[in-house]
Coordinates of C-alpha atoms and ligand atoms in Angstrom, one line a residue:
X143 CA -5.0 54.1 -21.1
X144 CA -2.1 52.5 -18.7
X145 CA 0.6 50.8 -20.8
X146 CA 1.2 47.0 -21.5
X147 CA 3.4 45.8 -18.8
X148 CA 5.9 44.1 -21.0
X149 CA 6.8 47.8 -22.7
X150 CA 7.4 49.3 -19.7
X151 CA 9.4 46.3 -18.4
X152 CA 11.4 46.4 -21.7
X153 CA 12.0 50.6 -21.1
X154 CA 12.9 50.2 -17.4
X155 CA 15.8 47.3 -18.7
X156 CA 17.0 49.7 -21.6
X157 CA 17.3 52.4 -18.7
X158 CA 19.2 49.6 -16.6
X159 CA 21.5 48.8 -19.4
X160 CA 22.3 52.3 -20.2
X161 CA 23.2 53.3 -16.4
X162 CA 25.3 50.4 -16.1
X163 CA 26.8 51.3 -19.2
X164 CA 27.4 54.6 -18.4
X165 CA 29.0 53.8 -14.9
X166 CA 31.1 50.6 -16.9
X167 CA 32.5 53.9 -18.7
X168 CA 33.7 55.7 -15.6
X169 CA 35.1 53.2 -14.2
X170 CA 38.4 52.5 -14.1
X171 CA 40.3 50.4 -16.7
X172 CA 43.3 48.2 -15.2
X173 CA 45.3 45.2 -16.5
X174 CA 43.8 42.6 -17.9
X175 CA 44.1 39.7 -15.2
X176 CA 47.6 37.4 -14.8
X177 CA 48.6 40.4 -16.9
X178 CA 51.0 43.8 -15.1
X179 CA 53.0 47.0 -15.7
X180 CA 56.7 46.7 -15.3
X181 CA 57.3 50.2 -14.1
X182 CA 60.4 52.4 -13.9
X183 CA 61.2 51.3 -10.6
X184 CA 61.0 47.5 -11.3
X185 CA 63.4 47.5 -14.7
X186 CA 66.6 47.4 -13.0
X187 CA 65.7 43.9 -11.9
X188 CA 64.7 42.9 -15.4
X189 CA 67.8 44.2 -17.1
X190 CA 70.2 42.8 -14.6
X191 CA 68.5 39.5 -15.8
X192 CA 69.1 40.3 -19.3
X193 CA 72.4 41.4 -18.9
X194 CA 73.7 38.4 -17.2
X195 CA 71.5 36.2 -19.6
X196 CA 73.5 38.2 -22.7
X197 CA 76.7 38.0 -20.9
X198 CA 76.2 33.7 -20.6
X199 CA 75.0 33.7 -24.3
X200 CA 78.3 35.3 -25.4
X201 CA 80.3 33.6 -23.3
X202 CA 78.4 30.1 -24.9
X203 CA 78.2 31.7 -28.7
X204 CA 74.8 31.8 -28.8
X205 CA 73.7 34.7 -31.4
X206 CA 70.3 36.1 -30.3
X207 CA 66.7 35.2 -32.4
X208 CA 63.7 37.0 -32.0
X209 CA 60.8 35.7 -33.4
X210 CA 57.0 36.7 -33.7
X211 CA 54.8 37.4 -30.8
X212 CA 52.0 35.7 -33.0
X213 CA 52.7 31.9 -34.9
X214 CA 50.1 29.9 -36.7
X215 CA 48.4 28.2 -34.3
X216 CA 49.7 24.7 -35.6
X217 CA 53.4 25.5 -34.1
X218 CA 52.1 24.8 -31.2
X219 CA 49.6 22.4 -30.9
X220 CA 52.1 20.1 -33.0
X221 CA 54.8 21.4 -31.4
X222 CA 54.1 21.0 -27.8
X223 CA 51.4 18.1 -28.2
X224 CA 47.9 18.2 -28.3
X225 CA 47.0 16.3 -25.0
X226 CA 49.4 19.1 -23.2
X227 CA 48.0 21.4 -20.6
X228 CA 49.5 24.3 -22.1
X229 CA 47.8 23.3 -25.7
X230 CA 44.5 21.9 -24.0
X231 CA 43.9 24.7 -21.6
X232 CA 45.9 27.9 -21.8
X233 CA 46.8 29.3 -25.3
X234 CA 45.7 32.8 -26.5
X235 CA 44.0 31.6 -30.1
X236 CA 42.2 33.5 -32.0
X237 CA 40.8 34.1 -36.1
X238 CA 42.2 37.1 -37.4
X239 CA 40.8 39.4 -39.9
X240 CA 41.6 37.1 -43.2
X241 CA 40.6 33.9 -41.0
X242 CA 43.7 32.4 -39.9
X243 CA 44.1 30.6 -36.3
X244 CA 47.0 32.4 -34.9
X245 CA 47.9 31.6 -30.9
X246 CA 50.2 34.5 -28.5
X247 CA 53.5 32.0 -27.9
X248 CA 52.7 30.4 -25.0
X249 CA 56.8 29.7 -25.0
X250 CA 59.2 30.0 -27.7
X251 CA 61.3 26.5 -28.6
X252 CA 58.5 25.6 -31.0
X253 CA 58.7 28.9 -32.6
X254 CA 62.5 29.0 -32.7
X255 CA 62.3 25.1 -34.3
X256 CA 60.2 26.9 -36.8
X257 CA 62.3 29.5 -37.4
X258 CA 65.6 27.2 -37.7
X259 CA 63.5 24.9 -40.7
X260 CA 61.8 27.9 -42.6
X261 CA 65.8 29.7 -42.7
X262 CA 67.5 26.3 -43.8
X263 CA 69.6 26.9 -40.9
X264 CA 70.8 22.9 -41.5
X265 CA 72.9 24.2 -43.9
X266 CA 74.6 26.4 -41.7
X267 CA 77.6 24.6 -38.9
X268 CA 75.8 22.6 -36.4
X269 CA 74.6 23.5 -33.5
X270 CA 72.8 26.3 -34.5
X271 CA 73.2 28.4 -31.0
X272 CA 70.2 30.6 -30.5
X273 CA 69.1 32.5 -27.3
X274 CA 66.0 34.9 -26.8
X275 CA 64.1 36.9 -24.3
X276 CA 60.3 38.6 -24.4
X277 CA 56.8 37.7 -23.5
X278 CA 54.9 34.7 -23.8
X279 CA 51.7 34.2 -22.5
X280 CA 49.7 31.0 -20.9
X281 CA 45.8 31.3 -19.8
X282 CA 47.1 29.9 -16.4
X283 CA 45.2 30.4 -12.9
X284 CA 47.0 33.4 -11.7
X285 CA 48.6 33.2 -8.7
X286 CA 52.0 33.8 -7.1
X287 CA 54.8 33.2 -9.2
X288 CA 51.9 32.7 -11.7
X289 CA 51.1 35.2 -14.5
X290 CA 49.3 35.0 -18.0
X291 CA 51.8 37.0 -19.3
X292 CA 55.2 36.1 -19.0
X293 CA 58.9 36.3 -19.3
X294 CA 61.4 33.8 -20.8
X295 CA 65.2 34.5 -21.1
X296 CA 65.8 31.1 -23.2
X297 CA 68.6 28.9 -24.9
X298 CA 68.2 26.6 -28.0
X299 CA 71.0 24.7 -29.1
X300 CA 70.1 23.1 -32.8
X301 CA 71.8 20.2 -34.8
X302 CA 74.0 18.5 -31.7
X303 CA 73.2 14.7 -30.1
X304 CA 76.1 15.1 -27.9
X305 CA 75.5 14.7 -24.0
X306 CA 78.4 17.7 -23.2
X307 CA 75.4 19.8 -25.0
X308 CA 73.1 18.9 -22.2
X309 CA 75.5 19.4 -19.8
X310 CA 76.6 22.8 -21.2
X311 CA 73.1 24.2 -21.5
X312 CA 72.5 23.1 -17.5
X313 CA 75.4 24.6 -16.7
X314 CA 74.4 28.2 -18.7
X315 CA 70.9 28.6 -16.6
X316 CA 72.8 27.9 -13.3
X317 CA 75.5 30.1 -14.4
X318 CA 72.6 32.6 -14.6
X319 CA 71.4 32.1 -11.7
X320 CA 74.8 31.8 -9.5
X321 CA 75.8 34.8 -11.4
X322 CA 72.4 36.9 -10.1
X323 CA 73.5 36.0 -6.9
X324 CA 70.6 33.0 -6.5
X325 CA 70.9 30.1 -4.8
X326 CA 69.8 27.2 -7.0
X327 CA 69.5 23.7 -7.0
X328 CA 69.3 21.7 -10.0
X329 CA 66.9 19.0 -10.4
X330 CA 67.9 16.3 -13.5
X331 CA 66.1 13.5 -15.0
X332 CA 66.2 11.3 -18.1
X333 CA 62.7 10.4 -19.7
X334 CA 64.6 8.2 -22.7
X335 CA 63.8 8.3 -26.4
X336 CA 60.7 7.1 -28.0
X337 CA 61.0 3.4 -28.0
X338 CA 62.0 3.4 -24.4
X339 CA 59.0 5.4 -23.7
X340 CA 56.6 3.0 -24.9
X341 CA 57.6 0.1 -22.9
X342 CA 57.6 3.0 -19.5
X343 CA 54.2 4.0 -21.1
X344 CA 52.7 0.5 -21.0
X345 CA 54.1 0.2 -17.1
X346 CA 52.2 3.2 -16.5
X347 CA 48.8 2.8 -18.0
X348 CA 49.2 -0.6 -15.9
X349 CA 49.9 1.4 -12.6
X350 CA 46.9 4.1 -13.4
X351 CA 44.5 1.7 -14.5
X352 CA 44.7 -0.2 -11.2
X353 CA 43.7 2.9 -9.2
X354 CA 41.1 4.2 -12.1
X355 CA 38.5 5.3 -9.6
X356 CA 41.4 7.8 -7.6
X357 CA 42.3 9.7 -10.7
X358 CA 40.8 13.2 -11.8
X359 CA 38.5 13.6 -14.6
X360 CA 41.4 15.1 -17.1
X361 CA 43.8 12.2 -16.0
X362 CA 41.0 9.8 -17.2
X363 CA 41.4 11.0 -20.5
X364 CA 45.3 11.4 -20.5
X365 CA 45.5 7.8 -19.2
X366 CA 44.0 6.6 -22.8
X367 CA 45.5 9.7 -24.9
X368 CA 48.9 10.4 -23.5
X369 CA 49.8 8.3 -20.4
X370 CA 53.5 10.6 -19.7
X371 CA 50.9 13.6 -19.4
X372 CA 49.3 11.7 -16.1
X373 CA 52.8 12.8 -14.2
X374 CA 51.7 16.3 -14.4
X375 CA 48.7 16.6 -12.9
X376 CA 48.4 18.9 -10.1
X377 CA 45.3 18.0 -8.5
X378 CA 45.9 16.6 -5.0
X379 CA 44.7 12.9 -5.5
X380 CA 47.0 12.5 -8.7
X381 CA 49.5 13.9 -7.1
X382 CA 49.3 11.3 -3.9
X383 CA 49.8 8.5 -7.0
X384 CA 53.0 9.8 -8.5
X385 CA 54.8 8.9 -5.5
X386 CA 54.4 5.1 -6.5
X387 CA 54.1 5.3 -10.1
X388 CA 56.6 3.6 -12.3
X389 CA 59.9 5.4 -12.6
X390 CA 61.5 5.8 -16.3
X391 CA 65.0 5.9 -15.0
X392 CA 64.2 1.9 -15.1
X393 CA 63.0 1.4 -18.8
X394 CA 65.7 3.8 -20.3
X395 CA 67.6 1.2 -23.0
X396 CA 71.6 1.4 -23.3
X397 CA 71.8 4.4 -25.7
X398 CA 69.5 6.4 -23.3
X399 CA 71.2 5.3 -20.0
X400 CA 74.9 6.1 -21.9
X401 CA 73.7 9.3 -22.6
X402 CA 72.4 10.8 -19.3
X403 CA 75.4 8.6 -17.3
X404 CA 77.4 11.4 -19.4
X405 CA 75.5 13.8 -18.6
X406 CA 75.8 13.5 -15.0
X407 CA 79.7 12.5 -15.6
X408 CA 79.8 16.3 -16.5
X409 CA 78.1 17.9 -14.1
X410 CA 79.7 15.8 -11.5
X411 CA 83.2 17.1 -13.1
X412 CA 81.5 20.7 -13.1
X413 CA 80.7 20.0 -9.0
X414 CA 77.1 21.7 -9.9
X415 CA 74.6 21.4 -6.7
X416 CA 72.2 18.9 -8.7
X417 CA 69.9 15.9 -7.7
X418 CA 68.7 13.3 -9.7
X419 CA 64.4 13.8 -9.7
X420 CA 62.4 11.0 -10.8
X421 CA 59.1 13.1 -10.3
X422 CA 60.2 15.6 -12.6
X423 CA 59.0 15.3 -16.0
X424 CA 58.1 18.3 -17.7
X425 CA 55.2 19.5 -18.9
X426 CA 55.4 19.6 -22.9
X427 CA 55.7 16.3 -25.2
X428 CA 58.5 17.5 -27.6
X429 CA 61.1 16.2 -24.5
X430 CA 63.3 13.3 -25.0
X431 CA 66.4 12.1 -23.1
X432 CA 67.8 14.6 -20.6
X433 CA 65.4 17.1 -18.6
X434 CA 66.4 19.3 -16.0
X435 CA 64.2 22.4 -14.1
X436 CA 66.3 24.9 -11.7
X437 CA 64.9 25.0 -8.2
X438 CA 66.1 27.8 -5.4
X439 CA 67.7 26.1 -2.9
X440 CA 64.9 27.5 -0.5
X441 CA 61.8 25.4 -2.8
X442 CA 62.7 22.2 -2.2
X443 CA 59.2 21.1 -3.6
X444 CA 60.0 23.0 -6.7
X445 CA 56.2 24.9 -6.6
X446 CA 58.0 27.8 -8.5
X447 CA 60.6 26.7 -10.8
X448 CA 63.2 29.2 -11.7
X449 CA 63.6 28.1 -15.2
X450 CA 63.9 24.4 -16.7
X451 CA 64.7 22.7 -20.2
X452 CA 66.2 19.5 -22.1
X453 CA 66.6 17.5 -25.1
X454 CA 63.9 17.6 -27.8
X455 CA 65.8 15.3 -30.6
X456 CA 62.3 14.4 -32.6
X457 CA 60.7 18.1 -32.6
X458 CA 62.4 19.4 -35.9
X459 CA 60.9 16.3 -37.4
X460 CA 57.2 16.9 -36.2
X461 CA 57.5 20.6 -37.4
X462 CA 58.5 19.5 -40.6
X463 CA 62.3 19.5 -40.8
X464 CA 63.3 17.1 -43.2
X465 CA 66.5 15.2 -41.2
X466 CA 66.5 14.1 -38.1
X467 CA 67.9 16.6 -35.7
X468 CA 68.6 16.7 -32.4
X469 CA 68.5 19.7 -30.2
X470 CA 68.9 20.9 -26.3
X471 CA 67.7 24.2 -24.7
X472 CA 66.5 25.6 -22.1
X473 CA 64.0 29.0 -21.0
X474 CA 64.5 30.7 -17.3
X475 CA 61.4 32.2 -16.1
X476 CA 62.6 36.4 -15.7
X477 CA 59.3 36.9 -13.2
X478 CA 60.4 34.5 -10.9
X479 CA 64.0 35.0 -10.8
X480 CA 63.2 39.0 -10.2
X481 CA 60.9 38.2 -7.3
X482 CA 63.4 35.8 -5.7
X483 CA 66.5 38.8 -6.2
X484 CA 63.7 41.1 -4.3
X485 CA 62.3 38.6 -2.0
X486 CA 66.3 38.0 -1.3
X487 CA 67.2 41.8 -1.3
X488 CA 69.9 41.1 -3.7
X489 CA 71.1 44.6 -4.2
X490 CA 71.2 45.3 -9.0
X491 CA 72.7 48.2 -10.7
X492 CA 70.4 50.9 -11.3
X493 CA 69.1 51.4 -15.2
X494 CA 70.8 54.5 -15.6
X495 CA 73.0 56.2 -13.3
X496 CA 73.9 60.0 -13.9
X497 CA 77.2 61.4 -12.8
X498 CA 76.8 64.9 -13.5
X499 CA 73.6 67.5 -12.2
X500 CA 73.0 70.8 -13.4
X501 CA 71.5 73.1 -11.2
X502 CA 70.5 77.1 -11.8
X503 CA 68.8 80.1 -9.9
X504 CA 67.5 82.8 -12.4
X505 CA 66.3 83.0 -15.5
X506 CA 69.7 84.4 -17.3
X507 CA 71.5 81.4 -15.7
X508 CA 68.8 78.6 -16.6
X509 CA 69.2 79.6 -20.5
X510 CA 73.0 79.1 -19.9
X511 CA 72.7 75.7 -18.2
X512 CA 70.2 74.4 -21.0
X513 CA 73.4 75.1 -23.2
X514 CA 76.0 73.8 -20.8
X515 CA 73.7 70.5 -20.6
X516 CA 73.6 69.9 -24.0
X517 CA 77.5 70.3 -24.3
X518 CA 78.0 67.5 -21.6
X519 CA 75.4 65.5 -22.8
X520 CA 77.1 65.2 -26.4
X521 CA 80.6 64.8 -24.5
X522 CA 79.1 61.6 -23.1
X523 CA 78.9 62.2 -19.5
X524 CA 75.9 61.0 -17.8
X525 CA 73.6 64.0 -17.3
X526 CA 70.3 65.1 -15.2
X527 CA 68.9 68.1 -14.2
X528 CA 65.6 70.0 -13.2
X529 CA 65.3 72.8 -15.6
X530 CA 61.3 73.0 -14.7
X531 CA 62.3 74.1 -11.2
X532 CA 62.8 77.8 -10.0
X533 CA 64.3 76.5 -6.4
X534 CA 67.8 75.8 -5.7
X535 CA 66.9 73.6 -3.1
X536 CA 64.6 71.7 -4.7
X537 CA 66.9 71.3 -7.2
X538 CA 69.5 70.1 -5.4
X539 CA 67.9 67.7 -3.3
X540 CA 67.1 65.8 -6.1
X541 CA 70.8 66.1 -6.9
X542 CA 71.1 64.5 -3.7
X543 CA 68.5 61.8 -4.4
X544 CA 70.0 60.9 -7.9
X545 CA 73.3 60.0 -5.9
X546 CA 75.5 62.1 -8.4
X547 CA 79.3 62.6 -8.3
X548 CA 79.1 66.1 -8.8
X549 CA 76.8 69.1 -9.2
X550 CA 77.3 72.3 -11.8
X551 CA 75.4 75.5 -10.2
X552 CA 75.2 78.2 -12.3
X553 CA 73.3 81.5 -10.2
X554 CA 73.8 85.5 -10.8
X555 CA 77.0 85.6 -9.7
X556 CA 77.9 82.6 -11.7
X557 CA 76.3 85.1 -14.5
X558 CA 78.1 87.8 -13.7
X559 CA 81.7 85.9 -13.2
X560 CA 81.0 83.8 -16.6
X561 CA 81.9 80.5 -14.4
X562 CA 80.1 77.9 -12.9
X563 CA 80.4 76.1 -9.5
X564 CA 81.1 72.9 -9.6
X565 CA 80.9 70.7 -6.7
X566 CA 81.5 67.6 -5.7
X567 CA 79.1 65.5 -3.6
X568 CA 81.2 63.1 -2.0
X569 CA 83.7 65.4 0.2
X570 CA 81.6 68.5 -0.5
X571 CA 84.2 70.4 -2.0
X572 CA 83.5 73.2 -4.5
X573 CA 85.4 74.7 -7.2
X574 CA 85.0 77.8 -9.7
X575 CA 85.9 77.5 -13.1
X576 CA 85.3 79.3 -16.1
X577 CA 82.5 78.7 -17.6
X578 CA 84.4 78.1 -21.3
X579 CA 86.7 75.7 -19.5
X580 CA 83.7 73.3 -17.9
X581 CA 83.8 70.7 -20.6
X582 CA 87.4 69.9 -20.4
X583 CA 87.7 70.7 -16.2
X584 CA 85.0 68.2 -16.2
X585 CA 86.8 65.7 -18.1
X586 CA 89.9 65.6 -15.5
X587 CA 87.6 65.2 -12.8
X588 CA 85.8 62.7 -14.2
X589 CA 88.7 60.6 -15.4
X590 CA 90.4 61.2 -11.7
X591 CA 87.4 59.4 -10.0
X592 CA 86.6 56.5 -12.8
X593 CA 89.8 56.0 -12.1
X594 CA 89.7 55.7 -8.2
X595 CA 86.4 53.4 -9.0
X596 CA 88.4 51.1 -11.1
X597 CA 90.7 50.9 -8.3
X598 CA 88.3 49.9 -5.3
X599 CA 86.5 47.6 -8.1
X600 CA 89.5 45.5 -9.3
X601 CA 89.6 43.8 -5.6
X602 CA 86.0 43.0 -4.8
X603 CA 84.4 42.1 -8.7
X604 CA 87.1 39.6 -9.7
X605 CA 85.2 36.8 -8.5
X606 CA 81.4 36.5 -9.9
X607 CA 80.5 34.0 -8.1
X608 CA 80.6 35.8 -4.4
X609 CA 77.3 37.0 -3.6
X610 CA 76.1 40.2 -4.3
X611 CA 75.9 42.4 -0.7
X612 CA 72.9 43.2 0.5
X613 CA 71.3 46.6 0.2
X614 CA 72.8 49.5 1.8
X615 CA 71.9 52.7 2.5
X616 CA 72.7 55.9 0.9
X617 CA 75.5 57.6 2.7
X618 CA 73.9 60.9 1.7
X619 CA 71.0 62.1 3.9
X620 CA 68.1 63.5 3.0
X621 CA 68.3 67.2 2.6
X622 CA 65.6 68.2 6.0
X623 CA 66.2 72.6 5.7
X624 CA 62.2 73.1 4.8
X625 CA 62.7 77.2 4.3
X626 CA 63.1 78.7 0.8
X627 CA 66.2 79.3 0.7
X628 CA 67.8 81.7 -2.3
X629 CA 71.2 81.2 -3.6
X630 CA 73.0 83.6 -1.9
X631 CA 72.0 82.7 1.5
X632 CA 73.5 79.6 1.0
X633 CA 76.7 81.1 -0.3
X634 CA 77.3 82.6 2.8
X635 CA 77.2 79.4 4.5
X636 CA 74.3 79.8 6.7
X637 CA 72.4 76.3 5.5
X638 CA 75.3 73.9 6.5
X639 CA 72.7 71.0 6.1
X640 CA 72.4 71.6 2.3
X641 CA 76.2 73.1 1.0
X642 CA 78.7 74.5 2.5
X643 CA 79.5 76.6 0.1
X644 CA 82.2 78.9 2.4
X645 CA 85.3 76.4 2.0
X646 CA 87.3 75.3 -0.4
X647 CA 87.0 77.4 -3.5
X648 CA 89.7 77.3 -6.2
X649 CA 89.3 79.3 -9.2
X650 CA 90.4 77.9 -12.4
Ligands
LIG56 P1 58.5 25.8 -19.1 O1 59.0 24.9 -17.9 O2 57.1 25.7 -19.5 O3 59.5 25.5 -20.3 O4 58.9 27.3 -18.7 C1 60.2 27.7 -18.3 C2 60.1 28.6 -17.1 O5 59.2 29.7 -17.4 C3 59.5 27.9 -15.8 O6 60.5 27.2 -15.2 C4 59.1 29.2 -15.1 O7 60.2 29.7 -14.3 C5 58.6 30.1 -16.1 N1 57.2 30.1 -16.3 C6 56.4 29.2 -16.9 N2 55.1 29.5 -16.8 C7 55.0 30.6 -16.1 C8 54.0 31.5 -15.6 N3 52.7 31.2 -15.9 N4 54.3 32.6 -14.9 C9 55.6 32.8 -14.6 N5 56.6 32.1 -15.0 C10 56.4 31.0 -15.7 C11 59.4 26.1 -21.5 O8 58.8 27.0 -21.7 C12 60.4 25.4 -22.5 N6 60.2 26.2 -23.8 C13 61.8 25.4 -22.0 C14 62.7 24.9 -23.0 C15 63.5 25.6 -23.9 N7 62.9 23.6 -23.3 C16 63.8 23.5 -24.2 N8 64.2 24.6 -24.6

């Protein structure tokens, strides 16, 4: 008797489902999109941008905060403003296990507000300096420049009305730019307080309704919900109508205009490279007064801004704060500043940088150079080896790749002799000293070419804002002898491309 139709229909999708299930499996799980690995060869770039960022925070007094990834979802939407793209479009919110709406920071000034009211940090002398670095992360369209999650290295300054505090804070996130080696220009505007706002926002509405039929669908709503919002917009059209549209510079009321004529006073004193930007205006409401965004000086339309900031005097009010507050800060975007010091080949310390290598040939000699490592390591020299390799040579070309002052070789005769070769990379010349003597033979040397570092630095580092020199290469070649060589053969000398290790041999 043949089947009904739908069963088999219903068998054949089941069989569908669990093929594509199990080839869903197999496949290959990546990053979640906007979303990426910072690898071992990319975190040089990220910790020269935290080290400079540090360096500005202490030279400032800012003491560092770190808050929660996660916030109530609340610090946010209150924060930043509900008619905000950021709070419309692209939080991370979701109900956790015991029901609560919690949101991934999508930046952090709300969260460090939050902080500064829940720790009664009024109570503590004003401003309350605070800096920070870490993810946030913004549903945004990925792109370049662009990503869902990102990096902030961020100032808030707490509890301070003065315009020097503006001025201060711009200065800090060019300083860490300048001081990156990045060429920056600095874009500054004043969007006024809240009563000068609503006379600007009545001009606007004006100006938008007039050309209603132009605007987007999204700027149709922000025209009745949150008419500053409209100066956003990205969409092409909108964008055109900007270019006419009202400017606040010319509704700002004394107390406004004093303030970011002070502003500019300063930076003018400071000679920063800044212009005054009517078009910029910022994307999040909590913004009063001064506003600023950092632009390199190769983006003169500012489509990736470096970093940007200003004056948010009413936010510890809307997040509950009980006296009126005023604050400044700022937040440089990490991803973008390490593409441009790539893009720009701006040459960064490396993470780690070891000094010394160990290298050994035989098994007797590998357990003595396990021990020798570990006494160098705790004398605080900066160590690497290859103890997994049996081959000289492929233990010393990565010697030779590591860019280390000097390598230790311990081999049979080294064994035999109880010493151990040391030799330095730079002129090639090798010493034997006894083995019980390493430590403190190592210590001279060392100290002897610190020294002669310090020396060549003290000319060329004593002004930070020269900029950095562009990549160089290695003055080692690559090691090219492709046969095995032992030990031996190369203390006779016969592979000059790897060591000479003929010449020069003292014993101590
Ligand atoms: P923001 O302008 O939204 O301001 O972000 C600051 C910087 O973060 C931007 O200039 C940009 O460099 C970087 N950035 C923003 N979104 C992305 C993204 N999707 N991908 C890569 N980089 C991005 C704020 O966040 C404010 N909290 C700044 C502030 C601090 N205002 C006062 N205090």
């Amino acid at each position: 008797m043949a089947r009904p139709k739908k069963k088999i229909d219903n068998k054949m999708d089941n069989k569908e489902k669990e093929i594509k299930k199990a080839k869903k499996a197999k496949k290959e799980i990546l990053t979640v999109t906007g979303m990426r690995d910072l690898l071992p060869q990319d975190q040089k770039y990220w910790e020269s941008v935290i080290k400079v960022g540090k360096k500005i925070a202490n030279d400032y007094g800012y003491g560092k905060i770190d808050t929660p990834i996660v916030e109530y979802m609340d610090v946010f939407e209150r924060g930043i403003g509900k008619q905000t793209d950021i709070v419309e479009k692209e939080m991370y919110t979701f109900i956790d296990q015991g029901g609560d709406e919690l949101t991934l920071r999508p930046e952090n000034t709300a969260s460090v507000v939050r902080a500064y009211i829940q720790h009664g940090m009024i109570n503590q002398t004003q401003p309350v300096k605070l800096y920070y670095y870490g993810p946030m992360f913004r549903h945004e369209k990925p792109q370049s420049g662009r990503y869902r999650q990102l990096y902030q290295f961020g100032f808030e300054a707490i509890g301070e009305i003065s315009p020097a505090l503006d001025a201060q804070l711009i200065l800090m996130g060019w300083n860490i730019l300048n001081d990156l080696g990045i060429e920056s220009v600095i874009q500054v505007n004043s969007i006024g307080c809240t009563s000068c706002r609503e006379e600007y926002k009545k001009a606007l509405v004006k100006y938008y309704k007039s050309k209603g039929k132009d605007l987007c669908e999204s700027c149709q709503k922000r025209l009745v919900k949150n008419p500053m919002r409209l100066l956003d917009c990205k969409e092409e059209g909108c964008e055109k109508l900007k270019i006419e549209a009202p400017q606040i510079l010319d509704y700002l009321d004394e107390d406004c205009k004093k303030h970011f004529m002070k502003v500019i006073e300063y930076l003018d004193e400071l000679d920063l490279p800044y212009v005054l930007n009517a078009q910029v205006v910022r994307g999040l409401d909590y913004y009063s007064k001064t506003i600023f965004e950092y632009w390199s000086a190769d983006d003169s339309e500012g489509k990736t801004a470096l970093g940007g900031g200003g004056r948010y005097d009413s936010l510890v009010g809307v997040l509950g704060g009980r006296q009126e507050t005023p604050a400044c800060g700022l937040s440089m975007g990490m991803d973008r500043i390490v593409a441009k010091l790539r893009e720009k080949e701006i040459e960064v310390p490396e993470v780690y940088q070891p000094e010394v290598f160990v290298a050994q040939l035989g098994d007797a000699a590998k357990k003595k150079a396990f021990v020798m490592y570990e006494k160098l390591r705790r004398k605080g020299f900066k160590m690497s080896q290859a103890f997994y390799k049996d081959s000289l040579k492929a233990q010393l070309e990565i010697a030779n790749k590591l860019k280390v002052k000097f390598t230790l070789i311990i081999g049979q005769k080294e064994i035999g002799e109880d010493t151990v070769l040391v030799r330095d990379m730079d002129g090639g010349i090798q010493e034997i000293v006894a083995y019980n003597k390493i430590e403190n033979e190592m210590v001279k040397r060392m100290d002897k070419w610190r020294g002669e570092k310090l020396d060549k630095f003290t000319v060329d580092e004593s002004d930070s804002s020269l900029p950095k020199p562009k990549k160089q290469k290695s003055d080692f070649g690559d090691f090219t002898s492709n046969e095995e060589n032992d030990f031996e053969d190369k203390r006779s000398g016969k592979y000059d491309n790897m060591m000479d290790y003929g010449n020069d041999i003292d014993v101590y």
